[in-house]
Tab-separated table of C-alpha atoms in Angstrom:
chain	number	residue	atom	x	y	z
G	8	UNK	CA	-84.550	-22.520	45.944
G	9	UNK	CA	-83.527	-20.826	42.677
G	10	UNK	CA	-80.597	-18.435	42.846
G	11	UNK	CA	-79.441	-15.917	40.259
G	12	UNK	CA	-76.273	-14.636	39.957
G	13	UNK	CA	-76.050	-11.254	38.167
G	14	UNK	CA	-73.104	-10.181	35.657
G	15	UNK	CA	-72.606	-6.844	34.351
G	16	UNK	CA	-70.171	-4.309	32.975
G	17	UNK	CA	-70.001	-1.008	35.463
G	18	UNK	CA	-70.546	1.665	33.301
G	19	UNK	CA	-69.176	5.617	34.016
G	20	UNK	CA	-72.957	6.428	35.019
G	21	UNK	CA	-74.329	5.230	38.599
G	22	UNK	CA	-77.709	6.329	37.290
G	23	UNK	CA	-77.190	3.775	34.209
G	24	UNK	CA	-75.670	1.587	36.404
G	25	UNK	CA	-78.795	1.234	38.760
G	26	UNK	CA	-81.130	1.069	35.574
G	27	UNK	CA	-79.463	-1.732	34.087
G	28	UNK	CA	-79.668	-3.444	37.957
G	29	UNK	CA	-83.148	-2.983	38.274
G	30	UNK	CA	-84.008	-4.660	34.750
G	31	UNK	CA	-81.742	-7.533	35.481
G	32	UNK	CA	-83.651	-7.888	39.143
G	33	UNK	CA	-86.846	-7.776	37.000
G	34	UNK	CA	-86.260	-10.185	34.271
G	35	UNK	CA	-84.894	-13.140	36.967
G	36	UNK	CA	-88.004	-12.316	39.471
G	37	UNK	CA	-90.034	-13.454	36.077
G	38	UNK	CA	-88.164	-16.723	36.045
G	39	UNK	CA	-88.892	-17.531	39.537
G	40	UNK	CA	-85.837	-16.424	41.561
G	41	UNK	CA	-85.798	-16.814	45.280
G	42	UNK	CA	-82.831	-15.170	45.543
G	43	UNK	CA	-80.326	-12.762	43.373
G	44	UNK	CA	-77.213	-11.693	44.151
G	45	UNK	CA	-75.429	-8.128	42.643
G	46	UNK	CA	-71.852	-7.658	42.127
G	47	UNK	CA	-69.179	-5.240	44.330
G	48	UNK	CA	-69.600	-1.896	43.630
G	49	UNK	CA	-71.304	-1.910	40.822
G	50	UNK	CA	-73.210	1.642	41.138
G	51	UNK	CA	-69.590	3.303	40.514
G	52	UNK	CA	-67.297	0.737	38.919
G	53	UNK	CA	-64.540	-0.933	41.825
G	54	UNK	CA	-61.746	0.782	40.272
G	55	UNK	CA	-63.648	4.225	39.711
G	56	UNK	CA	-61.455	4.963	42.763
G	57	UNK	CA	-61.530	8.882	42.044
G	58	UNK	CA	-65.103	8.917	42.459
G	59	UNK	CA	-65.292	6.868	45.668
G	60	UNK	CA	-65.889	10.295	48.085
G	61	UNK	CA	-68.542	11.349	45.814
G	62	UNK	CA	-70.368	8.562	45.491
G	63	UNK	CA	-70.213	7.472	48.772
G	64	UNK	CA	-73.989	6.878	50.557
G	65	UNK	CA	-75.166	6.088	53.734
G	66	UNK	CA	-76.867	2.555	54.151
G	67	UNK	CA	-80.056	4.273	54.010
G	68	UNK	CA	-79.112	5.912	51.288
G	69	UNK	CA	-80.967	5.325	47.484
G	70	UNK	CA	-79.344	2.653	45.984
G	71	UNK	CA	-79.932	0.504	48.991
G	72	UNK	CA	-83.220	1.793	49.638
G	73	UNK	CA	-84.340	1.632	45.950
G	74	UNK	CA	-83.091	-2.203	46.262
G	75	UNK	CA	-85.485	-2.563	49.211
G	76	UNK	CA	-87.945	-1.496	47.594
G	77	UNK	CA	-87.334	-3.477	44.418
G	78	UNK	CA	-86.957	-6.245	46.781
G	79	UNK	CA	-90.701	-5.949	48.597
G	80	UNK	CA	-92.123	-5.606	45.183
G	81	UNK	CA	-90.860	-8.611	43.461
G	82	UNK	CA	-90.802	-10.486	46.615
G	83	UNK	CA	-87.300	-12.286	46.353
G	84	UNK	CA	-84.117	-11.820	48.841
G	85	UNK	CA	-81.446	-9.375	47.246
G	86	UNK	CA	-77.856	-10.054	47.700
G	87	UNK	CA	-77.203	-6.087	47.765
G	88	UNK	CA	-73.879	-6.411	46.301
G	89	UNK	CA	-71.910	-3.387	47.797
G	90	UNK	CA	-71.119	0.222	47.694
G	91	UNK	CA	-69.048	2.690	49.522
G	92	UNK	CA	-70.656	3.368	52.670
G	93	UNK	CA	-70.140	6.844	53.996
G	94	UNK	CA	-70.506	6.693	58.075
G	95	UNK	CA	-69.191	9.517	59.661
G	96	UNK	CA	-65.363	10.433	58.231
G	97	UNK	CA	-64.915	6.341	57.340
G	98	UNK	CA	-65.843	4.705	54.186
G	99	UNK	CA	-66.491	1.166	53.595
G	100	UNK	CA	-67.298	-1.668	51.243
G	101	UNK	CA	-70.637	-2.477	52.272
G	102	UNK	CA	-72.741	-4.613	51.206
G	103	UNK	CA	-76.241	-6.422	52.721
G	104	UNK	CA	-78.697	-9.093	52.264
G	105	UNK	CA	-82.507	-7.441	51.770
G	106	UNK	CA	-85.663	-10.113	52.744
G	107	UNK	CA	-88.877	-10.657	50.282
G	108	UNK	CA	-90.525	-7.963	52.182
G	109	UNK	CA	-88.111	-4.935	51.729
G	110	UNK	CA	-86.291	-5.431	55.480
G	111	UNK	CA	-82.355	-4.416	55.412
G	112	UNK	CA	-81.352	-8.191	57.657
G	113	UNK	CA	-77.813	-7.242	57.944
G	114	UNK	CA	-75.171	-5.244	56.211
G	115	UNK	CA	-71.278	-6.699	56.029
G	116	UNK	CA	-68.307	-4.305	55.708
G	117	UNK	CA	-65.281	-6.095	54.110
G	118	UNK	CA	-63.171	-7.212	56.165
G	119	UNK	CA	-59.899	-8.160	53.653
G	120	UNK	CA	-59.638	-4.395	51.513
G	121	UNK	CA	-57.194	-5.296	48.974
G	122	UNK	CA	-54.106	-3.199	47.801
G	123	UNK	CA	-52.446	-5.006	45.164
G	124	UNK	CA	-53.103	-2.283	42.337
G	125	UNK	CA	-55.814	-1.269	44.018
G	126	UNK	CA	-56.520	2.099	45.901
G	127	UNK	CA	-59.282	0.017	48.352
G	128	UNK	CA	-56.893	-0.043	51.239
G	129	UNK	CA	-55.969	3.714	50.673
G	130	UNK	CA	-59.510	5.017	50.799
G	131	UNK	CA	-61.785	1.954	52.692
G	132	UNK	CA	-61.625	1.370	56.457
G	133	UNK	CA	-61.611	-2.636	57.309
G	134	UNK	CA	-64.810	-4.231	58.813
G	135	UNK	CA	-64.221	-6.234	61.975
G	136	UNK	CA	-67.420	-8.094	61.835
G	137	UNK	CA	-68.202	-11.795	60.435
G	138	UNK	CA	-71.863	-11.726	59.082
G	139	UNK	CA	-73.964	-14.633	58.949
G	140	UNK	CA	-77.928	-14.321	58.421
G	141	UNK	CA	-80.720	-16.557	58.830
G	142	UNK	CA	-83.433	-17.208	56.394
G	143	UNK	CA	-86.343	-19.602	55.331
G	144	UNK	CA	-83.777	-21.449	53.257
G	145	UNK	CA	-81.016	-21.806	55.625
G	146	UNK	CA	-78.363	-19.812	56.919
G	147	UNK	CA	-76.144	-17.603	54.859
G	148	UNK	CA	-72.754	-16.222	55.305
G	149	UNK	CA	-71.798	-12.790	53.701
G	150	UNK	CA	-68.244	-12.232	51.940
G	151	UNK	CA	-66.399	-9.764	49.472
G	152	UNK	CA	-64.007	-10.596	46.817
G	153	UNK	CA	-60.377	-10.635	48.487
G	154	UNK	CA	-61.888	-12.482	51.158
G	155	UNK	CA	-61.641	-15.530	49.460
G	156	UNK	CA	-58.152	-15.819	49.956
G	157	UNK	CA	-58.572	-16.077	53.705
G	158	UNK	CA	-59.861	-19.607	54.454
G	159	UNK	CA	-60.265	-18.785	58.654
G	160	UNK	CA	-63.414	-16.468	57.681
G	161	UNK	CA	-65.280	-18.748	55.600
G	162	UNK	CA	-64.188	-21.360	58.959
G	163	UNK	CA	-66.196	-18.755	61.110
G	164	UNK	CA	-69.193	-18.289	58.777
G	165	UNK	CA	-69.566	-22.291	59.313
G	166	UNK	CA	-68.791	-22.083	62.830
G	167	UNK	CA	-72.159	-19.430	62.782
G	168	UNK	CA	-73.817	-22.097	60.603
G	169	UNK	CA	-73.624	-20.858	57.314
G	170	UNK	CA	-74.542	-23.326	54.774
G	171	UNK	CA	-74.742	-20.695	51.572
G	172	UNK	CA	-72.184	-18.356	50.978
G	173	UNK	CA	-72.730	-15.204	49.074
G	174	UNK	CA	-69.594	-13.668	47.357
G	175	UNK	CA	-69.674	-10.363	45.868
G	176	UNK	CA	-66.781	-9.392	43.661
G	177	UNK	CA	-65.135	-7.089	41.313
G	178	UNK	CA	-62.487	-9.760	40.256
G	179	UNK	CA	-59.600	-8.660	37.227
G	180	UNK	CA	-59.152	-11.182	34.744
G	181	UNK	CA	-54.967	-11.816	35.114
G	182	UNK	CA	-56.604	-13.805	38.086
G	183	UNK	CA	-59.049	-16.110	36.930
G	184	UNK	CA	-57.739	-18.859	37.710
G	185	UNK	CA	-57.508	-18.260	41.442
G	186	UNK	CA	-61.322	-16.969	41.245
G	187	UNK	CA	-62.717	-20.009	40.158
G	188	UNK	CA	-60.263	-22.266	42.611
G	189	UNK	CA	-61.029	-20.502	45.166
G	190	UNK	CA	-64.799	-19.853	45.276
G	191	UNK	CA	-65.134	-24.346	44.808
G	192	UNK	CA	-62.599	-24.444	47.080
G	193	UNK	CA	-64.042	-22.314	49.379
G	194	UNK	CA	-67.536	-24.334	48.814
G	195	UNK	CA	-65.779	-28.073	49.234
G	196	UNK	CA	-63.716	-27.172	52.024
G	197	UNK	CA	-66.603	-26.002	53.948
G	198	UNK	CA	-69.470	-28.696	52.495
G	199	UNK	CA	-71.926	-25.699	51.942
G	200	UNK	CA	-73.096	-24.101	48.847
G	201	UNK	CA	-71.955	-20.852	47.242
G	202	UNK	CA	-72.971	-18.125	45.206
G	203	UNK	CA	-70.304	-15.503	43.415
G	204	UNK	CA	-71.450	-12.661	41.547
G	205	UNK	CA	-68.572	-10.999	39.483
G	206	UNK	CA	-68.215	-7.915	37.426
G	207	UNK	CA	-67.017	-7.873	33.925
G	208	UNK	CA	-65.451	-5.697	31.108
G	209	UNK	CA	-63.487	-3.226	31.371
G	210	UNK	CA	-63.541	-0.566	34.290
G	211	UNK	CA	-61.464	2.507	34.157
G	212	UNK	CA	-58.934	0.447	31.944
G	213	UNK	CA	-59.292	-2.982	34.054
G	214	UNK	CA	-60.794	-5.875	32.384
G	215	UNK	CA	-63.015	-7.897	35.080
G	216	UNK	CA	-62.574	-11.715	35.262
G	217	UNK	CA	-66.318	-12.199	35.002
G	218	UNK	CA	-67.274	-16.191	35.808
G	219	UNK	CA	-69.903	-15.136	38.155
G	220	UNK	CA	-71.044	-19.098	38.999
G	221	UNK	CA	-72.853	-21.200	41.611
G	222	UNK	CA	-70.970	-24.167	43.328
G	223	UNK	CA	-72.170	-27.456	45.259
G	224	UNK	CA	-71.049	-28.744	48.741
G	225	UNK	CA	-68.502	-31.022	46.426
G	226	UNK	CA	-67.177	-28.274	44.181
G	227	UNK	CA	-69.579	-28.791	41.327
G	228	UNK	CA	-70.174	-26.094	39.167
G	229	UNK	CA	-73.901	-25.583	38.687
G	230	UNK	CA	-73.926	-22.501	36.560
G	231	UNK	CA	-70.951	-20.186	35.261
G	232	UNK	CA	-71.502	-16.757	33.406
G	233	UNK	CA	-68.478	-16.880	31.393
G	234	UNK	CA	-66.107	-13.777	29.935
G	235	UNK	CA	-70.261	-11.830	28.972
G	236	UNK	CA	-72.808	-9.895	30.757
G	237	UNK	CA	-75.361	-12.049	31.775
G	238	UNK	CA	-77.428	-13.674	34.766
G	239	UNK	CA	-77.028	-17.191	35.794
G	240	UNK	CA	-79.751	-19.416	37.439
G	241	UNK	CA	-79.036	-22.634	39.476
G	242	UNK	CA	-81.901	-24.717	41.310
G	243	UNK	CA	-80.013	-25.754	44.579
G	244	UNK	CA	-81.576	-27.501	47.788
G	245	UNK	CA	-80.017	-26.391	51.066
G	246	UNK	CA	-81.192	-30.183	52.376
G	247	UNK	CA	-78.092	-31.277	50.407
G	248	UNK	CA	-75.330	-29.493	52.675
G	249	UNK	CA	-76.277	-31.818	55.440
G	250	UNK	CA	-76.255	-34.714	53.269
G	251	UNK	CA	-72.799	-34.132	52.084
G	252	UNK	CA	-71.562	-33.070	55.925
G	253	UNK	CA	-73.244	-37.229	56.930
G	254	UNK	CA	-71.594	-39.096	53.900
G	255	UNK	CA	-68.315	-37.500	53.673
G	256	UNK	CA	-67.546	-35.636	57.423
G	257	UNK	CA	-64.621	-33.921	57.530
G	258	UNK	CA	-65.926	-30.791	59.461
G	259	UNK	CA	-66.542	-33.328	62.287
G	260	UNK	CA	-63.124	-34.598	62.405
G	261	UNK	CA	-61.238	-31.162	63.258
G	262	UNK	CA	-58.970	-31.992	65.942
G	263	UNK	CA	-60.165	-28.361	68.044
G	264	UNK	CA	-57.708	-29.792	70.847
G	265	UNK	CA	-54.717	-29.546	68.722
G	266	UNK	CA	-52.885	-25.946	68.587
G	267	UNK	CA	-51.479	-26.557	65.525
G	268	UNK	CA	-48.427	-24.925	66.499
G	269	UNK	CA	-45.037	-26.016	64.991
């Protein structure tokens, strides 16, 4: 399968914002794409914090409904990215994996909001649900930027069967470093693949970390979008996650009888 991983600068215009999404989508469906995957909150910027009530939309809403339909028409699965849900009085960092025929498989609401210089905890309401969905190509487990620096999630995505992980992120640049150890990390520790789709720029006086990349079951980086907008594209086969699990198995030898307790 071919996956694309989109990069872009959040601009102060949703409308532009969802224009310059659609063109990317378009231009990687011509190369063959099975599947793309959109940064976190890209529609409004992450740190566009002010304009979080505003912009807030239902998951039926347009931007997820004009990606189904984008979706059906270039007949590829979309990696949503996220947006602020609006359900009832609550608002959440949303974000859902769309099939080749326009279907809405499964939404996840981030489960980690983050509130180190960030108003996400302030305004967001924490999702209590691990997300994995299953496709033609395998299984895939959905995650959201902060999440990466809990290690027992990605543990329960594999425990679901998730061999492709799909990271959505609006990551600031004084932490690259971490990004990129901890999306191979997250990929080695686990023997799957993954596929992290960053923001970059600047947003409301943040510069974004960009890197958006595509990792191996053994930490390999296949792709990497570097510090400028643009859309990688990595050939991966799904085949190989069980092939690294046989020659090298460490998932099998977790001791699940030990409590670990010191």
């Amino acid at each position: 399968m071919r996956i694309a991983s989109v990069q872009l600068e959040a601009g102060p215009n949703a409308e532009d914002n969802v224009a310059k999404v659609e063109a990317r989508i378009r231009d990687v469906a011509d190369s063959g794409a099975d599947l793309v995957v959109l940064p976190e909150i890209w529609n409004l910027g992450y740190f566009a914090f002010d304009e979080y009530a505003a912009g807030a939309e239902p998951i039926d809403g347009p931007t997820m409904s004009h990606l189904q339909s984008l979706a059906d028409e270039l007949d590829l699965y979309l990696h949503t990215g996220s947006i602020v849900e609006a359900d009832g009085d609550d608002l959440y960092n949303t974000s859902g994996l769309v099939s080749p025929e326009g279907e809405l498989l499964d939404t996840y609401r981030k489960i980690h909001t983050y509130g180190y210089g960030s108003r996400e905890q302030e305004l967001l309401t924490n999702g209590k649900r691990v997300v994995t969905i299953d496709t033609v190509f395998g299984t895939v487990g959905l995650v959201t930027c902060y999440d990466l620096r809990f290690p027992e999630l990605f543990r329960a995505l594999v425990d679901q069967g998730a061999d492709l992980f799909l990271v959505t992120s609006a990551w600031p640049i004084p932490r690259l470093e971490h990004w990129l150890m901890l999306n191979r990390m997250r990929a080695v520790e686990n023997q799957v693949f993954l596929a992290a789709s960053n923001l970059v720029g600047q947003n409301q006086g943040v510069e974004l970390a960009g890197h958006s990349l595509v990792v191996d079951p053994w930490a390999t980086p296949l792709a990497n979008a570097g510090f400028h907008e643009r859309t990688v594209v990595a050939d991966v086969d799904l085949d190989m996650v069980a092939e690294a699990r046989d020659d090298f198995p460490a998932l099998a030898d977790r001791q699940f009888d030990l409590s670990y307790d010191l």
